[in-house]
mmCIF file of C-alpha atoms in Angstrom:
data_model
loop_
_atom_site.group_PDB
_atom_site.id
_atom_site.type_symbol
_atom_site.label_atom_id
_atom_site.label_comp_id
_atom_site.label_asym_id
_atom_site.label_seq_id
_atom_site.Cartn_x
_atom_site.Cartn_y
_atom_site.Cartn_z
ATOM 1 C CA MET R 228 130.303 219.713 -56.668
ATOM 2 C CA ARG R 229 132.224 222.988 -56.946
ATOM 3 C CA VAL R 230 135.781 223.035 -55.625
ATOM 4 C CA ALA R 231 137.854 226.150 -55.062
ATOM 5 C CA SER R 232 141.167 224.497 -55.863
ATOM 6 C CA ALA R 233 144.205 226.499 -54.856
ATOM 7 C CA PRO R 234 145.870 226.442 -57.267
ATOM 8 C CA TYR R 235 143.937 225.152 -60.281
ATOM 9 C CA GLY R 236 146.366 225.836 -63.131
ATOM 10 C CA HIS R 237 149.230 223.607 -61.939
ATOM 11 C CA VAL R 238 149.677 220.378 -63.923
ATOM 12 C CA TYR R 239 149.173 218.215 -60.824
ATOM 13 C CA ILE R 240 145.699 219.650 -60.219
ATOM 14 C CA GLN R 241 144.851 219.441 -63.918
ATOM 15 C CA HIS R 242 145.457 215.682 -63.774
ATOM 16 C CA LEU R 243 143.196 214.926 -60.816
ATOM 17 C CA ALA R 244 140.055 214.714 -62.949
ATOM 18 C CA ASP R 245 138.798 211.643 -64.793
ATOM 19 C CA PRO R 246 140.323 211.810 -68.295
ATOM 20 C CA ASP R 247 137.266 210.376 -70.052
ATOM 21 C CA THR R 248 134.066 211.251 -68.226
ATOM 22 C CA SER R 249 132.707 213.766 -65.763
ATOM 23 C CA ASP R 250 133.493 212.843 -62.159
ATOM 24 C CA GLY R 251 130.957 215.321 -60.829
ATOM 25 C CA VAL R 252 133.648 217.767 -59.711
ATOM 26 C CA THR R 253 134.055 221.282 -61.121
ATOM 27 C CA ARG R 254 137.247 223.062 -60.067
ATOM 28 C CA LEU R 255 137.197 226.848 -60.166
ATOM 29 C CA PRO R 256 139.858 228.452 -62.383
ATOM 30 C CA ASP R 257 142.534 230.556 -60.718
ATOM 31 C CA PRO R 258 141.734 234.266 -60.455
ATOM 32 C CA THR R 259 144.533 236.260 -62.078
ATOM 33 C CA PRO R 260 146.948 237.762 -59.535
ATOM 34 C CA GLU R 261 148.076 241.350 -60.030
ATOM 35 C CA ARG R 262 151.685 240.260 -60.401
ATOM 36 C CA SER R 263 152.235 236.610 -61.205
ATOM 37 C CA VAL R 264 155.529 234.722 -61.255
ATOM 38 C CA PRO R 265 157.036 233.368 -64.512
ATOM 39 C CA GLY R 266 156.320 229.651 -64.693
ATOM 40 C CA ALA R 267 153.576 229.945 -62.042
ATOM 41 C CA PRO R 268 150.868 232.270 -63.397
ATOM 42 C CA TRP R 269 148.568 231.182 -60.552
ATOM 43 C CA TRP R 270 150.859 232.536 -57.798
ATOM 44 C CA PRO R 271 150.287 234.298 -55.476
ATOM 45 C CA LEU R 272 147.002 232.552 -54.790
ATOM 46 C CA VAL R 273 144.133 235.035 -54.997
ATOM 47 C CA MET R 274 141.711 232.524 -53.448
ATOM 48 C CA LEU R 275 143.848 232.189 -50.323
ATOM 49 C CA ASP R 276 142.401 235.308 -48.768
ATOM 50 C CA VAL R 277 139.733 235.886 -46.140
ATOM 51 C CA GLU R 278 138.056 238.649 -48.125
ATOM 52 C CA TRP R 279 137.922 236.528 -51.289
ATOM 53 C CA ILE R 280 136.450 233.610 -49.320
ATOM 54 C CA ASN R 281 133.768 235.778 -47.722
ATOM 55 C CA ASP R 282 132.868 237.384 -51.064
ATOM 56 C CA HIS R 283 132.757 234.106 -53.025
ATOM 57 C CA ALA R 284 131.498 231.573 -50.490
ATOM 58 C CA GLN R 285 128.334 231.088 -52.536
ATOM 59 C CA ASP R 286 130.438 230.061 -55.564
ATOM 60 C CA PHE R 287 132.055 226.905 -54.154
ATOM 61 C CA ASP R 288 131.234 223.930 -51.936
ATOM 62 C CA VAL R 289 134.722 222.779 -50.889
ATOM 63 C CA PHE R 290 138.049 224.600 -50.570
ATOM 64 C CA HIS R 291 141.029 222.415 -51.535
ATOM 65 C CA LEU R 292 144.518 223.758 -50.780
ATOM 66 C CA HIS R 293 147.605 222.181 -52.328
ATOM 67 C CA PHE R 294 150.606 224.532 -52.180
ATOM 68 C CA GLY R 295 151.584 228.128 -52.856
ATOM 69 C CA PHE R 296 151.118 229.459 -49.327
ATOM 70 C CA ASP R 297 154.851 230.004 -48.648
ATOM 71 C CA ALA R 298 154.438 233.734 -48.037
ATOM 72 C CA VAL R 299 151.292 233.478 -45.892
ATOM 73 C CA ALA R 300 151.866 233.833 -42.143
ATOM 74 C CA PRO R 301 150.490 231.075 -39.874
ATOM 75 C CA ALA R 302 148.137 233.539 -38.172
ATOM 76 C CA GLU R 303 146.655 234.444 -41.555
ATOM 77 C CA LEU R 304 146.308 230.761 -42.484
ATOM 78 C CA GLN R 305 144.321 230.302 -39.274
ATOM 79 C CA ARG R 306 142.074 233.254 -40.200
ATOM 80 C CA ILE R 307 141.532 231.662 -43.633
ATOM 81 C CA ALA R 308 140.591 228.302 -42.104
ATOM 82 C CA ASP R 309 138.255 230.054 -39.652
ATOM 83 C CA ALA R 310 136.633 232.037 -42.476
ATOM 84 C CA LEU R 311 135.976 228.852 -44.434
ATOM 85 C CA HIS R 312 134.386 227.147 -41.449
ATOM 86 C CA ALA R 313 132.377 230.256 -40.562
ATOM 87 C CA ASN R 314 130.928 230.064 -44.082
ATOM 88 C CA GLY R 315 130.199 226.341 -43.704
ATOM 89 C CA LYS R 316 132.886 225.370 -46.230
ATOM 90 C CA PRO R 317 135.123 222.348 -45.546
ATOM 91 C CA LEU R 318 138.871 222.657 -45.989
ATOM 92 C CA VAL R 319 140.684 219.822 -47.757
ATOM 93 C CA TYR R 320 144.474 219.979 -47.684
ATOM 94 C CA THR R 321 146.848 217.822 -49.709
ATOM 95 C CA VAL R 322 150.164 217.584 -47.884
ATOM 96 C CA HIS R 323 152.583 217.656 -50.789
ATOM 97 C CA ASP R 324 155.507 218.902 -48.699
ATOM 98 C CA LEU R 325 156.414 218.023 -45.148
ATOM 99 C CA ARG R 326 159.595 220.017 -45.744
ATOM 100 C CA ASN R 327 159.380 223.010 -48.075
ATOM 101 C CA PRO R 328 162.068 222.698 -50.801
ATOM 102 C CA HIS R 329 162.295 226.492 -51.137
ATOM 103 C CA GLN R 330 163.006 227.275 -47.477
ATOM 104 C CA THR R 331 166.259 226.698 -45.597
ATOM 105 C CA ASP R 332 164.635 226.963 -42.162
ATOM 106 C CA PRO R 333 162.148 224.083 -41.686
ATOM 107 C CA SER R 334 160.420 225.835 -38.786
ATOM 108 C CA ILE R 335 158.702 228.225 -41.226
ATOM 109 C CA HIS R 336 156.854 225.434 -43.017
ATOM 110 C CA ASP R 337 156.329 223.530 -39.776
ATOM 111 C CA ALA R 338 154.436 226.521 -38.368
ATOM 112 C CA ALA R 339 152.155 226.559 -41.416
ATOM 113 C CA LEU R 340 151.534 222.812 -41.137
ATOM 114 C CA ASP R 341 150.725 223.246 -37.439
ATOM 115 C CA VAL R 342 147.776 225.366 -38.584
ATOM 116 C CA LEU R 343 146.667 223.619 -41.759
ATOM 117 C CA ILE R 344 146.817 219.980 -40.705
ATOM 118 C CA PRO R 345 144.753 220.369 -37.505
ATOM 119 C CA SER R 346 142.322 222.764 -39.248
ATOM 120 C CA ALA R 347 141.636 220.637 -42.330
ATOM 121 C CA ASP R 348 138.425 218.633 -42.504
ATOM 122 C CA GLN R 349 140.134 216.059 -44.732
ATOM 123 C CA LEU R 350 143.808 215.403 -45.442
ATOM 124 C CA ILE R 351 145.436 213.835 -48.486
ATOM 125 C CA THR R 352 149.069 212.971 -49.113
ATOM 126 C CA LEU R 353 150.964 211.092 -51.808
ATOM 127 C CA THR R 354 152.808 208.250 -50.048
ATOM 128 C CA ARG R 355 152.352 205.929 -47.112
ATOM 129 C CA GLY R 356 155.506 207.249 -45.437
ATOM 130 C CA ALA R 357 154.189 210.805 -45.509
ATOM 131 C CA ALA R 358 150.864 209.638 -44.059
ATOM 132 C CA GLU R 359 152.677 207.867 -41.230
ATOM 133 C CA GLU R 360 154.655 211.030 -40.421
ATOM 134 C CA ILE R 361 151.438 213.069 -40.374
ATOM 135 C CA GLU R 362 149.910 210.546 -37.978
ATOM 136 C CA ARG R 363 153.001 210.604 -35.759
ATOM 137 C CA ARG R 364 153.370 214.397 -35.624
ATOM 138 C CA TRP R 365 149.759 215.580 -35.593
ATOM 139 C CA GLY R 366 147.639 212.538 -34.789
ATOM 140 C CA ARG R 367 145.680 212.993 -38.035
ATOM 141 C CA GLU R 368 144.887 210.394 -40.674
ATOM 142 C CA ALA R 369 145.667 211.344 -44.275
ATOM 143 C CA THR R 370 144.280 209.463 -47.264
ATOM 144 C CA VAL R 371 147.080 208.317 -49.579
ATOM 145 C CA ILE R 372 146.368 209.165 -53.215
ATOM 146 C CA PRO R 373 149.388 208.787 -55.515
ATOM 147 C CA HIS R 374 150.798 211.487 -57.767
ATOM 148 C CA PRO R 375 149.229 211.402 -61.257
ATOM 149 C CA HIS R 376 151.176 211.607 -64.489
ATOM 150 C CA VAL R 377 152.952 214.876 -65.321
ATOM 151 C CA VAL R 378 153.614 214.418 -69.032
ATOM 152 C CA PRO R 379 150.516 214.696 -71.280
ATOM 153 C CA LEU R 380 148.845 211.355 -71.972
ATOM 154 C CA ASP R 381 149.376 211.599 -75.745
ATOM 155 C CA LYS R 382 153.156 211.593 -75.212
ATOM 156 C CA LEU R 383 153.396 208.634 -72.840
ATOM 157 C CA ASN R 384 153.719 205.749 -75.297
ATOM 158 C CA ARG R 385 156.032 207.474 -77.750
ATOM 159 C CA PRO R 386 159.162 205.433 -78.523
ATOM 160 C CA ARG R 387 162.319 206.568 -76.805
ATOM 161 C CA VAL R 388 165.190 207.747 -79.001
ATOM 162 C CA GLU R 389 167.813 205.046 -79.318
ATOM 163 C CA HIS R 390 171.425 205.945 -78.514
ATOM 164 C CA ASP R 391 174.572 203.846 -78.187
ATOM 165 C CA THR R 392 176.000 205.281 -74.965
ATOM 166 C CA VAL R 393 174.251 205.439 -71.600
ATOM 167 C CA THR R 394 173.457 209.070 -70.819
ATOM 168 C CA VAL R 395 173.312 210.273 -67.232
ATOM 169 C CA GLY R 396 171.740 213.678 -66.680
ATOM 170 C CA MET R 397 171.828 216.153 -63.837
ATOM 171 C CA HIS R 398 169.826 219.374 -64.075
ATOM 172 C CA LEU R 399 170.850 222.083 -61.633
ATOM 173 C CA LYS R 400 167.893 224.310 -62.652
ATOM 174 C CA SER R 401 168.223 227.621 -60.782
ATOM 175 C CA MET R 402 169.819 226.077 -57.704
ATOM 176 C CA ARG R 403 166.665 225.754 -55.649
ATOM 177 C CA THR R 404 167.245 225.979 -51.888
ATOM 178 C CA ASN R 405 167.125 222.226 -51.294
ATOM 179 C CA MET R 406 169.691 221.394 -53.991
ATOM 180 C CA ASN R 407 173.220 220.239 -53.138
ATOM 181 C CA PRO R 408 174.603 219.484 -56.598
ATOM 182 C CA LEU R 409 178.349 220.013 -56.321
ATOM 183 C CA PRO R 410 179.245 216.930 -54.224
ATOM 184 C CA VAL R 411 177.081 214.719 -56.453
ATOM 185 C CA LEU R 412 178.379 216.284 -59.638
ATOM 186 C CA ARG R 413 182.017 215.806 -58.596
ATOM 187 C CA THR R 414 181.299 212.150 -57.819
ATOM 188 C CA LEU R 415 179.580 211.643 -61.169
ATOM 189 C CA LEU R 416 182.479 213.277 -63.021
ATOM 190 C CA ASP R 417 184.867 210.791 -61.406
ATOM 191 C CA GLU R 418 182.649 207.754 -61.942
ATOM 192 C CA ILE R 419 181.822 208.524 -65.579
ATOM 193 C CA ARG R 420 185.544 208.320 -66.446
ATOM 194 C CA GLU R 421 185.475 204.651 -65.478
ATOM 195 C CA ARG R 422 182.458 203.726 -67.584
ATOM 196 C CA ASP R 423 181.181 203.865 -71.132
ATOM 197 C CA MET R 424 178.724 206.612 -70.228
ATOM 198 C CA ASN R 425 178.105 210.271 -71.002
ATOM 199 C CA LEU R 426 177.196 212.937 -68.465
ATOM 200 C CA LEU R 427 174.845 215.732 -69.491
ATOM 201 C CA VAL R 428 174.776 218.705 -67.096
ATOM 202 C CA ASP R 429 172.074 221.338 -67.536
ATOM 203 C CA VAL R 430 171.835 224.623 -65.672
ATOM 204 C CA HIS R 431 169.816 227.789 -66.034
ATOM 205 C CA THR R 432 171.523 230.911 -67.338
ATOM 206 C CA ASP R 433 171.031 232.810 -64.070
ATOM 207 C CA VAL R 434 173.321 230.397 -62.179
ATOM 208 C CA VAL R 435 176.400 231.044 -64.328
ATOM 209 C CA THR R 436 175.842 234.725 -65.092
ATOM 210 C CA PRO R 437 177.446 237.247 -62.691
ATOM 211 C CA GLY R 438 174.981 239.720 -61.273
ATOM 212 C CA MET R 439 171.908 237.522 -61.691
ATOM 213 C CA THR R 440 169.861 236.438 -58.672
ATOM 214 C CA HIS R 441 170.971 232.813 -58.528
ATOM 215 C CA HIS R 442 174.565 233.268 -59.660
ATOM 216 C CA ASN R 443 176.855 230.664 -58.094
ATOM 217 C CA PRO R 444 180.570 231.205 -58.885
ATOM 218 C CA GLU R 445 181.573 227.750 -57.603
ATOM 219 C CA VAL R 446 179.126 225.995 -59.912
ATOM 220 C CA ALA R 447 180.138 228.182 -62.848
ATOM 221 C CA ALA R 448 183.831 227.421 -62.258
ATOM 222 C CA LEU R 449 183.279 223.673 -62.050
ATOM 223 C CA LEU R 450 181.228 223.626 -65.245
ATOM 224 C CA ASP R 451 183.874 225.661 -67.062
ATOM 225 C CA SER R 452 186.540 223.191 -65.947
ATOM 226 C CA VAL R 453 184.877 220.177 -67.618
ATOM 227 C CA ARG R 454 183.783 221.659 -70.932
ATOM 228 C CA ASP R 455 186.694 220.030 -72.769
ATOM 229 C CA ARG R 456 185.876 216.493 -71.645
ATOM 230 C CA ASP R 457 184.511 214.287 -74.420
ATOM 231 C CA ASP R 458 182.237 212.395 -72.042
ATOM 232 C CA VAL R 459 180.645 215.516 -70.516
ATOM 233 C CA GLN R 460 178.260 218.020 -72.082
ATOM 234 C CA VAL R 461 177.270 221.248 -70.368
ATOM 235 C CA HIS R 462 174.078 222.977 -71.502
ATOM 236 C CA VAL R 463 173.348 226.492 -70.231
ATOM 237 C CA HIS R 464 169.866 227.748 -71.082
ATOM 238 C CA ASP R 465 166.775 229.537 -69.785
ATOM 239 C CA PHE R 466 163.708 227.648 -68.584
ATOM 240 C CA TYR R 467 162.646 224.882 -70.943
ATOM 241 C CA THR R 468 159.165 224.914 -72.377
ATOM 242 C CA ASP R 469 157.173 221.824 -71.429
ATOM 243 C CA ASP R 470 157.894 220.157 -74.777
ATOM 244 C CA GLU R 471 161.610 220.949 -74.483
ATOM 245 C CA LEU R 472 161.634 219.490 -70.981
ATOM 246 C CA TRP R 473 159.944 216.260 -72.091
ATOM 247 C CA GLU R 474 162.458 215.932 -74.942
ATOM 248 C CA TYR R 475 165.352 216.518 -72.529
ATOM 249 C CA ILE R 476 164.167 213.939 -69.987
ATOM 250 C CA ALA R 477 163.399 211.342 -72.656
ATOM 251 C CA GLY R 478 166.976 211.666 -73.941
ATOM 252 C CA LEU R 479 168.411 210.501 -70.607
ATOM 253 C CA ASP R 480 168.831 206.993 -69.290
ATOM 254 C CA LEU R 481 169.208 208.248 -65.715
ATOM 255 C CA SER R 482 168.227 211.527 -64.089
ATOM 256 C CA VAL R 483 170.094 212.321 -60.862
ATOM 257 C CA LEU R 484 168.327 214.342 -58.161
ATOM 258 C CA ALA R 485 170.660 216.119 -55.737
ATOM 259 C CA TYR R 486 168.138 217.201 -53.110
ATOM 260 C CA ARG R 487 169.323 217.778 -49.541
ATOM 261 C CA PHE R 488 165.739 217.590 -48.287
ATOM 262 C CA GLY R 489 162.223 217.342 -49.651
ATOM 263 C CA THR R 490 159.160 215.133 -49.609
ATOM 264 C CA HIS R 491 157.785 214.236 -53.057
ATOM 265 C CA SER R 492 158.888 214.962 -56.632
ATOM 266 C CA GLY R 493 156.937 215.841 -59.755
ATOM 267 C CA TRP R 494 160.209 215.595 -61.719
ATOM 268 C CA LEU R 495 160.447 211.942 -60.703
ATOM 269 C CA GLU R 496 156.931 211.357 -62.013
ATOM 270 C CA ALA R 497 157.815 212.939 -65.363
ATOM 271 C CA CYS R 498 160.838 210.645 -65.597
ATOM 272 C CA HIS R 499 158.624 207.617 -64.946
ATOM 273 C CA ASP R 500 156.195 208.833 -67.616
ATOM 274 C CA LEU R 501 159.023 208.957 -70.175
ATOM 275 C CA GLY R 502 161.035 205.883 -69.190
ATOM 276 C CA THR R 503 164.042 207.593 -67.595
ATOM 277 C CA ARG R 504 165.386 206.009 -64.415
ATOM 278 C CA VAL R 505 165.919 208.184 -61.343
ATOM 279 C CA LEU R 506 168.712 208.253 -58.770
ATOM 280 C CA ALA R 507 167.503 210.110 -55.670
ATOM 281 C CA PRO R 508 168.797 210.608 -52.136
ATOM 282 C CA SER R 509 167.157 208.717 -49.296
ATOM 283 C CA VAL R 510 165.391 211.779 -47.907
ATOM 284 C CA GLY R 511 161.680 212.421 -47.978
ATOM 285 C CA PHE R 512 159.568 209.763 -49.667
ATOM 286 C CA TYR R 513 160.805 209.800 -53.274
ATOM 287 C CA HIS R 514 161.428 206.064 -53.204
ATOM 288 C CA GLN R 515 157.838 205.349 -52.220
ATOM 289 C CA GLN R 516 156.437 207.079 -55.297
ATOM 290 C CA HIS R 517 157.469 204.165 -57.534
ATOM 291 C CA PRO R 518 159.457 200.970 -56.981
ATOM 292 C CA GLY R 519 162.822 200.939 -58.740
ATOM 293 C CA VAL R 520 164.133 204.409 -57.864
ATOM 294 C CA LEU R 521 167.898 204.123 -57.317
ATOM 295 C CA SER R 522 169.246 205.494 -54.056
ATOM 296 C CA PHE R 523 172.146 207.135 -52.267
ATOM 297 C CA ASP R 524 172.550 208.556 -48.758
ATOM 298 C CA TRP R 525 174.024 211.824 -47.540
ATOM 299 C CA ASP R 526 176.718 211.563 -44.878
ATOM 300 C CA ASP R 527 177.018 213.946 -41.925
ATOM 301 C CA HIS R 528 179.154 216.353 -43.986
ATOM 302 C CA GLY R 529 176.677 216.741 -46.854
ATOM 303 C CA GLN R 530 178.570 214.365 -49.136
ATOM 304 C CA PRO R 531 177.167 211.284 -50.923
ATOM 305 C CA VAL R 532 178.098 208.162 -48.982
ATOM 306 C CA GLU R 533 181.162 206.747 -50.694
ATOM 307 C CA GLY R 534 180.512 204.038 -53.244
ATOM 308 C CA GLN R 535 176.720 204.339 -53.406
ATOM 309 C CA ILE R 536 176.545 206.412 -56.585
ATOM 310 C CA ALA R 537 179.057 204.057 -58.236
ATOM 311 C CA GLU R 538 176.874 201.112 -57.207
ATOM 312 C CA ALA R 539 173.789 202.800 -58.665
ATOM 313 C CA LEU R 540 175.546 203.384 -61.985
ATOM 314 C CA ASP R 541 176.575 199.734 -62.067
ATOM 315 C CA GLN R 542 172.993 198.660 -61.351
ATOM 316 C CA LEU R 543 171.645 200.888 -64.116
ATOM 317 C CA GLU R 544 173.344 198.917 -66.872
ATOM 318 C CA ASN R 545 171.544 195.712 -65.818
ATOM 319 C CA MET R 546 168.088 197.094 -65.147
ATOM 320 C CA GLY R 547 165.113 196.684 -67.435
ATOM 321 C CA PRO R 548 162.584 199.265 -68.605
ATOM 322 C CA TRP R 549 161.060 201.604 -66.030
ATOM 323 C CA ARG R 550 158.124 203.420 -67.520
ATOM 324 C CA ALA R 551 154.450 204.068 -66.943
ATOM 325 C CA THR R 552 152.232 203.269 -69.904
ATOM 326 C CA ARG R 553 149.471 205.521 -71.131
ATOM 327 C CA GLU R 554 146.907 202.871 -70.181
ATOM 328 C CA GLU R 555 148.265 202.602 -66.635
ATOM 329 C CA ARG R 556 148.173 206.357 -66.134
ATOM 330 C CA ILE R 557 144.612 206.603 -67.511
ATOM 331 C CA GLU R 558 143.411 203.920 -65.114
ATOM 332 C CA GLN R 559 145.277 205.644 -62.276
ATOM 333 C CA ARG R 560 143.579 208.948 -63.195
ATOM 334 C CA ARG R 561 140.175 207.286 -62.850
ATOM 335 C CA ARG R 562 141.073 205.992 -59.383
ATOM 336 C CA ILE R 563 142.498 209.378 -58.370
ATOM 337 C CA ALA R 564 139.364 211.204 -59.554
ATOM 338 C CA ASN R 565 137.065 208.809 -57.689
ATOM 339 C CA ALA R 566 139.157 209.084 -54.525
ATOM 340 C CA HIS R 567 139.029 212.884 -54.604
ATOM 341 C CA ALA R 568 135.274 212.934 -55.204
ATOM 342 C CA GLU R 569 134.805 210.649 -52.198
ATOM 343 C CA ILE R 570 137.038 212.871 -50.034
ATOM 344 C CA TYR R 571 134.958 215.920 -51.020
ATOM 345 C CA ARG R 572 131.688 214.135 -50.237
ATOM 346 C CA THR R 573 133.025 213.059 -46.849
ATOM 347 C CA ALA R 574 134.223 216.588 -46.080
ATOM 348 C CA LEU R 575 130.832 218.051 -46.994
ATOM 349 C CA ALA R 576 128.966 215.472 -44.913
ATOM 350 C CA GLY R 577 131.020 216.361 -41.872
ATOM 351 C CA ARG R 578 130.764 220.166 -42.139
ATOM 352 C CA PRO R 579 127.394 221.802 -41.245
ATOM 353 C CA SER R 580 126.162 224.271 -43.869
#
């Protein structure tokens, strides 16, 4: 079975196949875009194009869309779905995001979902809560298939580095649209003073450098103001390589996610792969990805509800290990591969050639 997977090169898609044996599914590699984006060499998606679909319809059996359609207008998405069906090709769509983390205005993504979800022959999502929202909003049933591992299998059972002091980490990255780090960071800075803990704050160079795209003077000023604290470390750097990122996450006891909105998190999965607890806001369905994710709420003013982060830090010191084993992730991969193969077969059976 040949699947035009859009994209193919992302780590999530790479980990949908059975790790040991052939599952009967061949996913087409991403065509190279004329101008790709650093960190996402598969974007923009060449396959997500009516002309490409018409020219290559004989090369695939199923079209499976995941993400990467942010810049595609709803009318064009409808033309793409129509082109697939005109060529007798079923459309499978995995609903990773019910709210796009890169867009301030939710109506933009909603308009795309209003095309893709009704047009898809089969729907997949990652959590039961997301499936229930899809049912409520569009009257469609989505098969729940959990997120696979993110970290390579050969790194999953490596021992964690021992350290004497609990290390809490918050990575601001490049201040993605859905991030609201300053209120959380200020709370953590206050709470860490009261505990035998260290706070490690990471941020990309473009956030603290005047003139760069994501420069944020307020963040830069706050980070400058805490550089002399013994219990706080500030690391400014460019994008980590994968290996650097795994090393960073594995060095934390708790990773704090300061997302104002969102749906699911690959970062959370990487933390679970490496044994680093996660504190996440009660938005989206992060807490359904794995039991044991610590939680806080946002109040009406965009501030963490008072006392909840302190409570989470207190809980952390009494919690046991929280880590996926290599064996668990391998077995999960087998189930994920079988579930996808069944979805593809069902989609093909329901779409006339």
